[in-house]
């Protein structure tokens, strides 16, 4: 079991923040559309099973579009500050990285 | 939303919420239905005998036997929010011992997709018509009614009487032995 989790944790699945926002909007939109279409089609042919199946198809499409980390969700990466030469030890480097992250949030 | 599992979690939660909403809409679309239907019941032969009721300690009780004619069309009761109908015929009557008696004589489960046109002629009842005591002999007013439970996909579980009851007057004399 640990072998499997080690293997899967090596596959990168991250998206940047803008990508996450777009992914969430995408599946919300797809599920809403398929939900309404399923309701309409189920009412027309008077079978609720059709409604559930159409929603399941919407779930499959959303999963395909938003679960894997497609490149389009990685377009607007965070802009890190350039690495500054360490003043004294490694501690100063991590200190400057934290400062860089805080600055980026303020820019947004 | 940074990992595969957290996206999967959000997506699945939203899918379940949408499904709950759709199910509620399905309920709303059928909440105004009245489930009215008409049934014709008849009893071509009616008999009464006394017998020991083997199920409750061998007491002697009245045992009625009436064959049934059933004619009803329940197809219009089905819609996308109906899973099945549970149809049953009951006999109601009053005796000296009990003010109200109700006995189920026959029932049937009709699933969505099966034919709901009931046409039975001279059919035997499914269940024994025991009385609690001796109130069946000569009872002038035993009413047969067709009832049905409409079992929905989502919504209230309803018990509806069909229109059209049949009144039977039980015979004065017991029969002995096998009829």
Short mmCIF file of C-alpha atoms in Angstrom, two decimals:
data_model
loop_
_atom_site.label_atom_id
_atom_site.label_comp_id
_atom_site.label_asym_id
_atom_site.label_seq_id
_atom_site.Cartn_x
_atom_site.Cartn_y
_atom_site.Cartn_z
CA UNK A 1 0.00 0.00 0.00
CA UNK A 2 2.80 2.39 0.91
CA UNK A 3 4.47 1.52 -2.40
CA UNK A 4 1.33 2.70 -4.24
CA UNK A 5 1.00 5.95 -2.29
CA UNK A 6 4.70 6.67 -2.82
CA UNK A 7 4.24 6.11 -6.54
CA UNK A 8 1.10 8.25 -6.82
CA UNK A 9 2.52 11.05 -4.71
CA UNK A 10 5.29 11.45 -7.26
CA UNK A 11 2.80 12.35 -10.06
CA UNK A 12 2.38 16.14 -10.02
CA UNK A 13 -1.24 17.23 -9.76
CA UNK A 14 -0.92 20.88 -8.79
CA UNK A 15 -2.56 23.79 -10.59
CA UNK A 16 -1.91 27.45 -9.98
CA UNK A 17 -4.56 29.58 -8.26
CA UNK A 18 -6.03 31.00 -11.46
CA UNK A 19 -6.19 27.48 -12.87
CA UNK A 20 -7.97 26.22 -9.75
CA UNK A 21 -10.54 28.96 -10.04
CA UNK A 22 -11.14 28.15 -13.70
CA UNK A 23 -11.34 24.42 -13.00
CA UNK A 24 -13.97 24.97 -10.29
CA UNK A 25 -16.02 27.27 -12.53
CA UNK A 26 -15.77 24.73 -15.35
CA UNK A 27 -17.17 21.79 -13.43
CA UNK A 28 -19.86 23.92 -11.77
CA UNK A 29 -21.01 25.11 -15.19
CA UNK A 30 -20.88 21.64 -16.80
CA UNK A 31 -22.78 20.00 -13.93
CA UNK A 32 -25.44 22.73 -13.92
CA UNK A 33 -26.01 22.40 -17.67
CA UNK A 34 -26.18 18.61 -17.58
CA UNK A 35 -28.45 18.76 -14.52
CA UNK A 36 -30.97 21.02 -16.27
CA UNK A 37 -30.78 19.01 -19.49
CA UNK A 38 -31.27 15.79 -17.52
CA UNK A 39 -34.30 17.22 -15.75
CA UNK A 40 -35.87 18.33 -19.05
CA UNK A 41 -35.18 15.05 -20.86
CA UNK A 42 -36.38 12.99 -17.86
CA UNK A 43 -39.64 14.95 -17.75
CA UNK A 44 -40.17 14.51 -21.49
CA UNK A 45 -39.75 10.75 -21.52
CA UNK A 46 -41.10 10.34 -17.93
CA UNK A 47 -38.09 8.32 -16.72
CA UNK A 48 -36.12 9.62 -13.76
CA UNK A 49 -33.37 7.09 -14.50
CA UNK A 50 -32.58 9.12 -17.64
CA UNK A 51 -32.09 12.23 -15.52
CA UNK A 52 -29.62 10.45 -13.26
CA UNK A 53 -27.74 8.99 -16.24
CA UNK A 54 -27.40 12.37 -17.94
CA UNK A 55 -26.08 13.86 -14.69
CA UNK A 56 -23.59 10.96 -14.46
CA UNK A 57 -22.43 11.80 -17.99
CA UNK A 58 -21.94 15.40 -16.84
CA UNK A 59 -19.90 14.13 -13.90
CA UNK A 60 -17.69 12.08 -16.28
CA UNK A 61 -17.16 15.05 -18.60
CA UNK A 62 -16.30 17.37 -15.69
CA UNK A 63 -13.90 14.80 -14.29
CA UNK A 64 -12.17 14.60 -17.64
CA UNK A 65 -11.96 18.37 -17.96
CA UNK A 66 -10.93 19.34 -14.44
CA UNK A 67 -9.36 16.48 -12.51
CA UNK A 68 -6.12 15.97 -14.46
CA UNK A 69 -3.75 18.97 -14.24
CA UNK A 70 -4.01 20.08 -17.84
CA UNK A 71 -1.47 22.67 -19.05
CA UNK A 72 -4.21 25.29 -19.45
CA UNK A 73 -4.56 25.35 -15.66
CA UNK A 74 -0.88 26.11 -15.24
CA UNK A 75 -0.59 29.20 -17.41
CA UNK A 76 -0.47 31.91 -14.79
CA UNK A 77 2.21 30.75 -12.43
CA UNK A 78 3.12 32.77 -9.37
CA UNK A 79 5.98 35.18 -10.00
CA UNK A 80 8.64 34.49 -7.43
CA UNK A 81 11.26 37.08 -6.63
CA UNK A 82 14.71 36.26 -8.04
CA UNK A 83 16.92 34.38 -5.66
CA UNK A 84 19.16 36.77 -3.76
CA UNK A 85 22.59 35.61 -2.73
CA UNK A 86 22.53 34.43 0.86
CA UNK A 87 23.80 37.08 3.27
CA UNK A 88 25.10 34.71 5.96
CA UNK A 89 23.47 31.21 6.16
CA UNK A 90 20.62 29.17 4.59
CA UNK A 91 18.16 30.74 7.09
CA UNK A 92 18.41 34.06 5.27
CA UNK A 93 17.42 32.36 1.98
CA UNK A 94 14.20 30.91 3.38
CA UNK A 95 13.56 34.31 4.98
CA UNK A 96 13.79 36.05 1.61
CA UNK A 97 11.52 33.47 -0.06
CA UNK A 98 8.79 34.13 2.51
CA UNK A 99 9.16 37.85 1.92
CA UNK A 100 8.81 37.26 -1.81
CA UNK A 101 5.52 35.28 -1.38
CA UNK A 102 4.02 37.96 0.84
CA UNK A 103 4.91 40.62 -1.70
CA UNK A 104 3.24 38.71 -4.53
CA UNK A 105 -0.04 38.51 -2.59
CA UNK A 106 0.06 42.25 -1.98
CA UNK A 107 0.59 42.83 -5.71
CA UNK A 108 -2.61 40.96 -6.52
CA UNK B 1 -8.20 22.38 -5.12
CA UNK B 2 -4.51 21.89 -5.40
CA UNK B 3 -4.49 18.09 -5.44
CA UNK B 4 -6.36 15.50 -7.47
CA UNK B 5 -8.26 14.24 -4.44
CA UNK B 6 -9.46 17.66 -3.31
CA UNK B 7 -10.78 18.43 -6.80
CA UNK B 8 -12.46 15.04 -6.91
CA UNK B 9 -14.03 15.75 -3.51
CA UNK B 10 -15.44 19.12 -4.63
CA UNK B 11 -16.71 17.68 -7.91
CA UNK B 12 -18.42 14.73 -6.25
CA UNK B 13 -19.99 16.90 -3.54
CA UNK B 14 -21.43 19.22 -6.17
CA UNK B 15 -22.74 16.27 -8.20
CA UNK B 16 -24.58 14.90 -5.16
CA UNK B 17 -26.03 18.31 -4.35
CA UNK B 18 -27.28 18.73 -7.93
CA UNK B 19 -28.78 15.24 -7.78
CA UNK B 20 -30.62 16.12 -4.57
CA UNK B 21 -31.97 19.26 -6.23
CA UNK B 22 -33.12 17.32 -9.31
CA UNK B 23 -34.86 14.74 -7.13
CA UNK B 24 -36.68 17.53 -5.32
CA UNK B 25 -37.75 19.00 -8.67
CA UNK B 26 -39.05 15.57 -9.67
CA UNK B 27 -41.13 15.55 -6.47
CA UNK B 28 -42.44 19.08 -7.15
CA UNK B 29 -43.53 18.15 -10.66
CA UNK B 30 -45.98 15.51 -9.34
CA UNK B 31 -47.13 16.93 -6.02
CA UNK B 32 -50.46 18.12 -7.41
CA UNK B 33 -51.60 14.72 -8.75
CA UNK B 34 -54.81 13.30 -7.22
CA UNK B 35 -54.31 9.57 -8.02
CA UNK B 36 -58.01 9.04 -8.62
CA UNK B 37 -59.27 5.90 -10.28
CA UNK B 38 -62.40 3.78 -10.52
CA UNK B 39 -62.65 0.09 -9.71
CA UNK B 40 -65.45 -2.42 -10.27
CA UNK B 41 -65.56 -5.22 -7.73
CA UNK B 42 -67.93 -8.15 -7.59
CA UNK B 43 -68.27 -11.39 -5.65
CA UNK B 44 -69.77 -14.22 -7.71
CA UNK B 45 -69.84 -16.68 -4.81
CA UNK B 46 -69.97 -16.02 -1.06
CA UNK B 47 -69.70 -18.71 1.62
CA UNK B 48 -69.29 -18.80 5.37
CA UNK B 49 -68.17 -21.69 7.57
CA UNK B 50 -66.90 -22.25 11.06
CA UNK B 51 -63.39 -23.59 11.48
CA UNK B 52 -60.66 -23.84 14.11
CA UNK B 53 -58.18 -21.06 13.45
CA UNK B 54 -54.94 -23.04 13.51
CA UNK B 55 -52.80 -19.89 13.63
CA UNK B 56 -54.14 -18.62 16.97
CA UNK B 57 -54.59 -21.57 19.28
CA UNK B 58 -57.34 -23.55 17.54
CA UNK B 59 -60.26 -21.35 18.58
CA UNK B 60 -63.27 -21.75 16.37
CA UNK B 61 -63.97 -18.62 14.33
CA UNK B 62 -66.04 -17.70 11.31
CA UNK B 63 -64.23 -18.19 8.03
CA UNK B 64 -65.57 -16.41 4.97
CA UNK B 65 -64.79 -17.33 1.40
CA UNK B 66 -65.73 -15.16 -1.56
CA UNK B 67 -64.41 -15.37 -5.09
CA UNK B 68 -63.65 -12.01 -6.64
CA UNK B 69 -64.22 -10.22 -9.93
CA UNK B 70 -61.86 -7.25 -10.28
CA UNK B 71 -61.96 -4.70 -13.08
CA UNK B 72 -59.77 -1.60 -12.82
CA UNK B 73 -57.36 0.35 -15.02
CA UNK B 74 -54.54 1.94 -13.02
CA UNK B 75 -52.14 2.74 -15.89
CA UNK B 76 -52.74 6.50 -15.64
CA UNK B 77 -51.36 6.54 -12.09
CA UNK B 78 -47.80 5.93 -13.30
CA UNK B 79 -45.39 8.80 -13.99
CA UNK B 80 -41.66 9.39 -13.66
CA UNK B 81 -42.04 9.80 -9.91
CA UNK B 82 -43.85 6.48 -9.29
CA UNK B 83 -41.76 3.41 -8.56
CA UNK B 84 -44.56 0.90 -8.04
CA UNK B 85 -48.15 0.51 -6.90
CA UNK B 86 -49.15 -1.79 -4.08
CA UNK B 87 -52.80 -2.67 -4.75
CA UNK B 88 -54.96 -4.53 -2.27
CA UNK B 89 -58.60 -5.36 -1.61
CA UNK B 90 -59.97 -5.13 1.92
CA UNK B 91 -63.26 -6.15 3.47
CA UNK B 92 -64.71 -3.78 6.08
CA UNK B 93 -67.53 -4.74 8.38
CA UNK B 94 -68.98 -4.32 11.84
CA UNK B 95 -69.78 -7.04 14.36
CA UNK B 96 -71.19 -7.19 17.87
CA UNK B 97 -67.75 -7.95 19.23
CA UNK B 98 -65.75 -5.31 17.28
CA UNK B 99 -66.92 -1.96 15.98
CA UNK B 100 -64.61 -1.94 12.98
CA UNK B 101 -62.98 -4.87 11.20
CA UNK B 102 -60.74 -4.69 8.18
CA UNK B 103 -59.33 -7.78 6.48
CA UNK B 104 -57.02 -7.86 3.45
CA UNK B 105 -58.22 -10.45 0.96
CA UNK B 106 -56.00 -9.96 -2.06
CA UNK B 107 -53.01 -7.86 -3.06
CA UNK B 108 -50.65 -7.27 -5.98
CA UNK B 109 -47.46 -5.35 -6.62
CA UNK B 110 -47.37 -3.54 -9.97
CA UNK B 111 -43.96 -2.18 -10.91
CA UNK B 112 -43.35 0.68 -13.34
CA UNK B 113 -43.46 -0.75 -16.82
CA UNK B 114 -45.78 -3.66 -16.01
CA UNK B 115 -49.38 -3.55 -17.18
CA UNK B 116 -51.70 -2.05 -14.56
CA UNK B 117 -54.91 -3.21 -16.23
CA UNK B 118 -56.52 -5.46 -13.63
CA UNK B 119 -59.02 -7.88 -15.12
CA UNK B 120 -59.74 -10.86 -12.92
CA UNK B 121 -62.76 -13.12 -13.10
CA UNK B 122 -63.74 -15.58 -10.35
CA UNK B 123 -60.35 -15.37 -8.69
CA UNK B 124 -59.76 -16.90 -5.26
CA UNK B 125 -58.67 -14.56 -2.50
CA UNK B 126 -55.02 -14.72 -1.50
CA UNK B 127 -55.56 -14.60 2.24
CA UNK B 128 -57.96 -16.25 4.63
CA UNK B 129 -61.00 -14.27 5.68
CA UNK B 130 -61.04 -15.06 9.39
CA UNK B 131 -63.34 -13.18 11.70
CA UNK B 132 -62.64 -12.53 15.37
CA UNK B 133 -65.63 -14.49 16.69
CA UNK B 134 -68.85 -15.33 14.88
CA UNK B 135 -69.75 -12.01 13.27
CA UNK B 136 -69.76 -13.04 9.60
CA UNK B 137 -72.80 -15.26 9.42
CA UNK B 138 -75.73 -13.21 8.21
CA UNK B 139 -73.75 -9.97 8.34
CA UNK B 140 -75.72 -7.66 6.05
CA UNK B 141 -73.00 -5.17 5.26
CA UNK B 142 -69.49 -6.34 4.34
CA UNK B 143 -67.94 -3.72 2.09
CA UNK B 144 -65.12 -4.56 -0.32
CA UNK B 145 -62.83 -1.70 -1.32
CA UNK B 146 -59.82 -1.53 -3.63
CA UNK B 147 -56.96 0.51 -2.16
CA UNK B 148 -53.49 1.28 -3.42
CA UNK B 149 -50.21 2.66 -2.09
CA UNK B 150 -48.50 4.93 -4.61
CA UNK B 151 -44.79 4.42 -3.88
CA UNK B 152 -42.83 7.38 -5.27
CA UNK B 153 -39.20 7.92 -6.16
CA UNK B 154 -39.31 11.00 -3.91
CA UNK B 155 -42.22 12.33 -1.91
CA UNK B 156 -45.04 11.24 0.35
CA UNK B 157 -46.17 7.61 0.61
CA UNK B 158 -49.90 7.81 -0.14
CA UNK B 159 -52.74 5.38 0.52
CA UNK B 160 -55.68 5.98 -1.80
CA UNK B 161 -59.10 4.33 -2.04
CA UNK B 162 -60.39 3.65 -5.54
CA UNK B 163 -63.86 4.88 -6.26
CA UNK B 164 -66.42 2.10 -6.32
CA UNK B 165 -67.11 -0.20 -3.40
CA UNK B 166 -69.03 -3.41 -3.38
CA UNK B 167 -71.37 -4.39 -0.54
CA UNK B 168 -71.86 -8.08 0.20
CA UNK B 169 -74.53 -9.64 2.34
CA UNK B 170 -73.16 -12.75 3.99
CA UNK B 171 -75.27 -15.93 3.92
CA UNK B 172 -77.33 -16.98 6.94
CA UNK B 173 -76.17 -20.58 7.02
CA UNK B 174 -72.81 -22.15 7.51
CA UNK B 175 -71.63 -24.74 5.03
CA UNK B 176 -70.15 -27.92 6.37
CA UNK B 177 -67.19 -29.86 5.09
CA UNK B 178 -65.58 -28.94 1.80
CA UNK B 179 -67.61 -26.67 -0.54
#
